[in-house]
Amino acid sequence: WGLPGYRVIRTPPRNGGAGRNTGRASSRGEALVFVDGDDEVAPGYLAALQAALVDNPFVAARLDHEALNPPWLASSRDPRQVDRLPTEPQAPWPVAGGGTLAVRRDVLEAVGGFDEALPCPQDTDLCLRLALTGVTLAFVPEAVLHRRYRPTVWQMFGQARGYGRGGVALDHRYGGGRSPTRIGMRLARLLLLALRLPWFKDRSVRAQTAFRAGLLVGWLEAALRPHRFFPPEVLEPVTAEHARVGSTT
């Protein structure tokens, strides 16, 4: 693989946070870079992140959504993390995908790493917990990660469904909620998408609709029955003090 000291560590299938924590525990460097196995880094990726970590303890790369995906698939989702870092409705701080993150070890250790009790999204949760301690994520556009989407409409729906459930956990931890108004509005949007989906002939539009429907289905089922999908500690509000202690299980 061209990397000195490269090792493969096999672990039981759990979630992305558990895998990243295993890598963290098995590594020895002063900084860590996380990359998902289905994505590809552009030339100069590690050098750009290493340079950025000199002045910033927590950084994220820029995403390219086109190189690894056919046009119909690349256009099926709104591109994120291209010219700036996104935010989530629950908090004003920037967040990023876990496969684009790099962080100094001491900073990550201070919050206990990724929260393995949270099925999804451990990456957003880490960004928000670190922000609560005063460590804000910095954008490194010189480091480019080519992201690979799920190749079928059904797989995109399933991935988005997990994202939707994760949004409920973030609501409980950082703000938001499951008011009857929010539930009613999202249920109406889901019904509208379901009625329109059979009429969409364009492959990209169908994929985009399936992804949006997955987000809504996941959010609604978790909002209505959160304890079915999350252990009680995941649904507790996160404070700055709690973030510093960390919540990795």
Short mmCIF file of C-alpha atoms in Angstrom, two decimals:
data_model
loop_
_atom_site.label_atom_id
_atom_site.label_comp_id
_atom_site.label_asym_id
_atom_site.label_seq_id
_atom_site.Cartn_x
_atom_site.Cartn_y
_atom_site.Cartn_z
CA TRP A 1 0.00 0.00 0.00
CA GLY A 2 3.03 2.31 0.07
CA LEU A 3 2.55 3.30 3.72
CA PRO A 4 5.21 2.41 6.30
CA GLY A 5 3.85 0.32 9.15
CA TYR A 6 0.61 -0.45 7.29
CA ARG A 7 -1.52 -3.05 9.10
CA VAL A 8 -4.96 -4.62 8.61
CA ILE A 9 -6.96 -5.03 11.83
CA ARG A 10 -10.07 -7.19 11.60
CA THR A 11 -12.87 -6.51 14.06
CA PRO A 12 -16.46 -7.77 14.49
CA PRO A 13 -18.93 -5.70 12.45
CA ARG A 14 -20.34 -2.91 14.63
CA ASN A 15 -20.35 0.67 13.35
CA GLY A 16 -18.03 3.29 11.92
CA GLY A 17 -17.27 4.80 15.31
CA ALA A 18 -16.13 1.46 16.72
CA GLY A 19 -13.87 0.88 13.74
CA ARG A 20 -12.28 4.30 14.05
CA ASN A 21 -11.77 3.84 17.78
CA THR A 22 -10.03 0.53 17.10
CA GLY A 23 -7.70 2.28 14.68
CA ARG A 24 -7.08 5.04 17.22
CA ALA A 25 -6.18 2.54 19.94
CA SER A 26 -3.86 0.63 17.62
CA SER A 27 -1.99 3.66 16.28
CA ARG A 28 0.98 5.51 17.72
CA GLY A 29 1.10 8.88 15.93
CA GLU A 30 0.37 12.28 17.41
CA ALA A 31 -2.40 12.83 14.84
CA LEU A 32 -4.97 10.58 13.18
CA VAL A 33 -6.51 10.65 9.70
CA PHE A 34 -9.73 8.71 9.06
CA VAL A 35 -10.69 7.46 5.58
CA ASP A 36 -13.56 5.15 4.66
CA GLY A 37 -12.65 2.05 2.66
CA ASP A 38 -14.91 2.77 -0.33
CA ASP A 39 -13.54 6.29 -0.96
CA GLU A 40 -10.28 7.42 -2.57
CA VAL A 41 -7.88 10.21 -1.64
CA ALA A 42 -6.42 12.60 -4.20
CA PRO A 43 -2.66 13.16 -4.52
CA GLY A 44 -1.24 15.31 -1.72
CA TYR A 45 -4.06 14.42 0.68
CA LEU A 46 -1.99 13.47 3.72
CA ALA A 47 0.49 16.30 3.20
CA ALA A 48 -2.31 18.90 3.10
CA LEU A 49 -3.95 17.57 6.27
CA GLN A 50 -0.62 17.31 8.06
CA ALA A 51 0.18 20.94 7.24
CA ALA A 52 -3.26 22.07 8.40
CA LEU A 53 -2.92 20.27 11.73
CA VAL A 54 0.05 22.45 12.64
CA ASP A 55 -2.28 25.39 13.30
CA ASN A 56 -5.63 23.62 13.73
CA PRO A 57 -6.20 20.64 16.05
CA PHE A 58 -9.24 19.35 14.14
CA VAL A 59 -9.65 19.53 10.34
CA ALA A 60 -11.68 18.12 7.47
CA ALA A 61 -10.98 17.62 3.76
CA ARG A 62 -12.98 18.75 0.74
CA LEU A 63 -15.30 16.24 -0.92
CA ASP A 64 -15.46 15.48 -4.63
CA HIS A 65 -18.74 13.79 -5.58
CA GLU A 66 -18.16 13.22 -9.31
CA ALA A 67 -14.96 11.23 -9.89
CA LEU A 68 -16.25 7.88 -8.56
CA ASN A 69 -19.95 8.19 -9.42
CA PRO A 70 -21.76 8.13 -12.79
CA PRO A 71 -23.54 11.40 -13.65
CA TRP A 72 -27.03 10.15 -12.77
CA LEU A 73 -25.80 9.10 -9.33
CA ALA A 74 -23.62 12.15 -8.67
CA SER A 75 -26.55 14.48 -9.37
CA SER A 76 -28.98 12.57 -7.14
CA ARG A 77 -27.85 14.27 -3.91
CA ASP A 78 -27.01 17.81 -2.92
CA PRO A 79 -23.20 18.05 -2.83
CA ARG A 80 -21.91 18.79 0.66
CA GLN A 81 -18.51 19.80 1.92
CA VAL A 82 -17.38 21.14 -1.46
CA ASP A 83 -16.67 24.82 -0.90
CA ARG A 84 -17.38 25.01 2.83
CA LEU A 85 -18.19 22.81 5.80
CA PRO A 86 -21.88 22.13 6.41
CA THR A 87 -23.83 22.60 9.63
CA GLU A 88 -26.76 20.69 11.10
CA PRO A 89 -30.02 22.17 12.42
CA GLN A 90 -29.20 21.26 16.01
CA ALA A 91 -26.13 23.51 16.44
CA PRO A 92 -24.27 26.32 14.63
CA TRP A 93 -20.85 24.65 14.47
CA PRO A 94 -19.40 23.09 11.30
CA VAL A 95 -19.42 19.32 10.86
CA ALA A 96 -17.96 16.89 8.33
CA GLY A 97 -18.08 13.29 7.20
CA GLY A 98 -16.05 10.89 9.32
CA GLY A 99 -13.99 9.71 6.36
CA THR A 100 -12.65 13.23 5.83
CA LEU A 101 -11.55 14.01 9.38
CA ALA A 102 -8.06 14.45 10.82
CA VAL A 103 -7.41 15.31 14.45
CA ARG A 104 -4.61 15.59 16.97
CA ARG A 105 -4.57 12.60 19.26
CA ASP A 106 -4.73 14.54 22.54
CA VAL A 107 -7.80 16.43 21.35
CA LEU A 108 -9.61 13.23 20.39
CA GLU A 109 -8.61 11.47 23.59
CA ALA A 110 -9.96 14.37 25.68
CA VAL A 111 -13.53 13.58 24.58
CA GLY A 112 -13.16 9.79 24.60
CA GLY A 113 -13.07 9.29 20.84
CA PHE A 114 -16.13 8.40 18.77
CA ASP A 115 -19.27 7.43 20.68
CA GLU A 116 -19.82 3.75 19.83
CA ALA A 117 -23.23 3.69 21.50
CA LEU A 118 -24.52 6.02 18.80
CA PRO A 119 -25.34 3.99 15.66
CA CYS A 120 -25.29 7.07 13.41
CA PRO A 121 -23.91 9.72 12.92
CA GLN A 122 -20.86 9.36 15.15
CA ASP A 123 -18.90 11.82 13.00
CA THR A 124 -21.35 14.70 13.42
CA ASP A 125 -21.62 13.93 17.12
CA LEU A 126 -17.83 14.10 17.48
CA CYS A 127 -17.72 17.48 15.71
CA LEU A 128 -20.37 18.89 18.05
CA ARG A 129 -18.83 17.44 21.22
CA LEU A 130 -15.46 18.91 20.33
CA ALA A 131 -17.09 22.26 19.53
CA LEU A 132 -18.63 22.28 23.01
CA THR A 133 -15.09 22.08 24.43
CA GLY A 134 -13.92 24.99 22.26
CA VAL A 135 -12.35 22.97 19.41
CA THR A 136 -13.97 24.02 16.13
CA LEU A 137 -13.51 22.07 12.91
CA ALA A 138 -11.40 23.76 10.18
CA PHE A 139 -11.82 23.24 6.43
CA VAL A 140 -8.85 22.12 4.29
CA PRO A 141 -9.88 22.49 0.62
CA GLU A 142 -6.39 21.49 -0.56
CA ALA A 143 -7.06 17.94 0.69
CA VAL A 144 -9.58 16.26 -1.63
CA LEU A 145 -11.42 13.02 -0.97
CA HIS A 146 -13.31 11.32 -3.81
CA ARG A 147 -16.54 10.02 -2.30
CA ARG A 148 -18.30 6.92 -3.59
CA TYR A 149 -22.10 6.78 -3.32
CA ARG A 150 -24.17 3.66 -2.79
CA PRO A 151 -24.69 2.19 -6.29
CA THR A 152 -28.42 1.33 -6.17
CA VAL A 153 -31.56 3.25 -5.29
CA TRP A 154 -32.47 0.76 -2.55
CA GLN A 155 -29.03 1.04 -0.94
CA MET A 156 -29.28 4.83 -1.04
CA PHE A 157 -32.66 4.60 0.68
CA GLY A 158 -31.21 2.37 3.41
CA GLN A 159 -28.25 4.68 4.01
CA ALA A 160 -30.49 7.73 4.19
CA ARG A 161 -32.80 5.91 6.59
CA GLY A 162 -29.88 5.50 8.98
CA TYR A 163 -29.03 9.19 8.60
CA GLY A 164 -32.63 10.09 9.42
CA ARG A 165 -32.58 8.02 12.60
CA GLY A 166 -29.31 9.64 13.58
CA GLY A 167 -30.89 13.04 13.22
CA VAL A 168 -33.30 12.16 16.02
CA ALA A 169 -30.39 11.28 18.32
CA LEU A 170 -28.82 14.65 17.52
CA ASP A 171 -32.16 16.34 18.29
CA HIS A 172 -32.15 14.79 21.76
CA ARG A 173 -28.50 15.56 22.40
CA TYR A 174 -28.13 19.07 21.00
CA GLY A 175 -31.59 20.54 20.37
CA GLY A 176 -34.64 20.14 18.20
CA GLY A 177 -37.32 17.68 19.17
CA ARG A 178 -40.28 15.65 18.01
CA SER A 179 -43.12 18.12 18.27
CA PRO A 180 -46.44 17.09 16.71
CA THR A 181 -45.98 19.86 14.15
CA ARG A 182 -42.59 18.56 12.98
CA ILE A 183 -43.87 14.99 12.83
CA GLY A 184 -46.96 16.03 10.87
CA MET A 185 -44.98 18.09 8.37
CA ARG A 186 -42.46 15.33 7.71
CA LEU A 187 -45.19 12.72 7.40
CA ALA A 188 -46.92 14.89 4.79
CA ARG A 189 -43.66 15.31 2.86
CA LEU A 190 -43.10 11.55 2.92
CA LEU A 191 -46.59 10.81 1.62
CA LEU A 192 -46.10 13.33 -1.19
CA LEU A 193 -42.81 11.71 -2.19
CA ALA A 194 -44.37 8.23 -2.11
CA LEU A 195 -47.20 9.35 -4.38
CA ARG A 196 -44.86 11.01 -6.85
CA LEU A 197 -42.09 8.39 -6.98
CA PRO A 198 -43.79 5.97 -9.46
CA TRP A 199 -44.16 8.81 -11.97
CA PHE A 200 -40.50 9.78 -12.02
CA LYS A 201 -38.81 8.21 -15.04
CA ASP A 202 -35.46 9.99 -14.75
CA ARG A 203 -32.99 7.74 -12.95
CA SER A 204 -31.34 10.60 -11.09
CA VAL A 205 -34.66 12.00 -9.88
CA ARG A 206 -35.77 8.58 -8.67
CA ALA A 207 -32.52 8.16 -6.75
CA GLN A 208 -32.81 11.63 -5.25
CA THR A 209 -36.41 10.95 -4.23
CA ALA A 210 -35.50 7.62 -2.66
CA PHE A 211 -32.73 9.27 -0.64
CA ARG A 212 -35.05 12.00 0.62
CA ALA A 213 -37.71 9.43 1.45
CA GLY A 214 -35.14 7.41 3.42
CA LEU A 215 -34.25 10.47 5.49
CA LEU A 216 -37.91 11.05 6.31
CA VAL A 217 -38.70 7.40 7.09
CA GLY A 218 -35.68 7.11 9.38
CA TRP A 219 -36.46 10.33 11.22
CA LEU A 220 -40.15 9.52 11.67
CA GLU A 221 -39.69 5.99 12.98
CA ALA A 222 -36.99 7.08 15.43
CA ALA A 223 -38.89 10.20 16.52
CA LEU A 224 -41.97 8.15 17.29
CA ARG A 225 -40.11 5.31 19.07
CA PRO A 226 -36.60 6.56 19.97
CA HIS A 227 -35.92 3.92 22.63
CA ARG A 228 -36.35 1.20 20.03
CA PHE A 229 -33.29 2.44 18.17
CA PHE A 230 -31.08 4.03 20.82
CA PRO A 231 -29.94 3.14 24.34
CA PRO A 232 -31.04 5.66 27.00
CA GLU A 233 -27.61 7.31 27.31
CA VAL A 234 -27.62 8.27 23.64
CA LEU A 235 -30.76 10.35 24.16
CA GLU A 236 -29.37 12.39 27.05
CA PRO A 237 -28.44 16.06 26.38
CA VAL A 238 -24.71 16.63 25.91
CA THR A 239 -23.09 19.44 27.88
CA ALA A 240 -19.54 20.80 27.67
CA GLU A 241 -18.64 18.93 30.87
CA HIS A 242 -20.05 15.67 29.52
CA ALA A 243 -18.22 16.19 26.22
CA ARG A 244 -14.86 16.54 27.98
CA VAL A 245 -15.40 13.32 29.92
CA GLY A 246 -16.36 11.47 26.72
CA SER A 247 -19.05 8.88 26.22
CA THR A 248 -17.32 6.04 24.38
CA THR A 249 -18.50 2.62 25.53
#
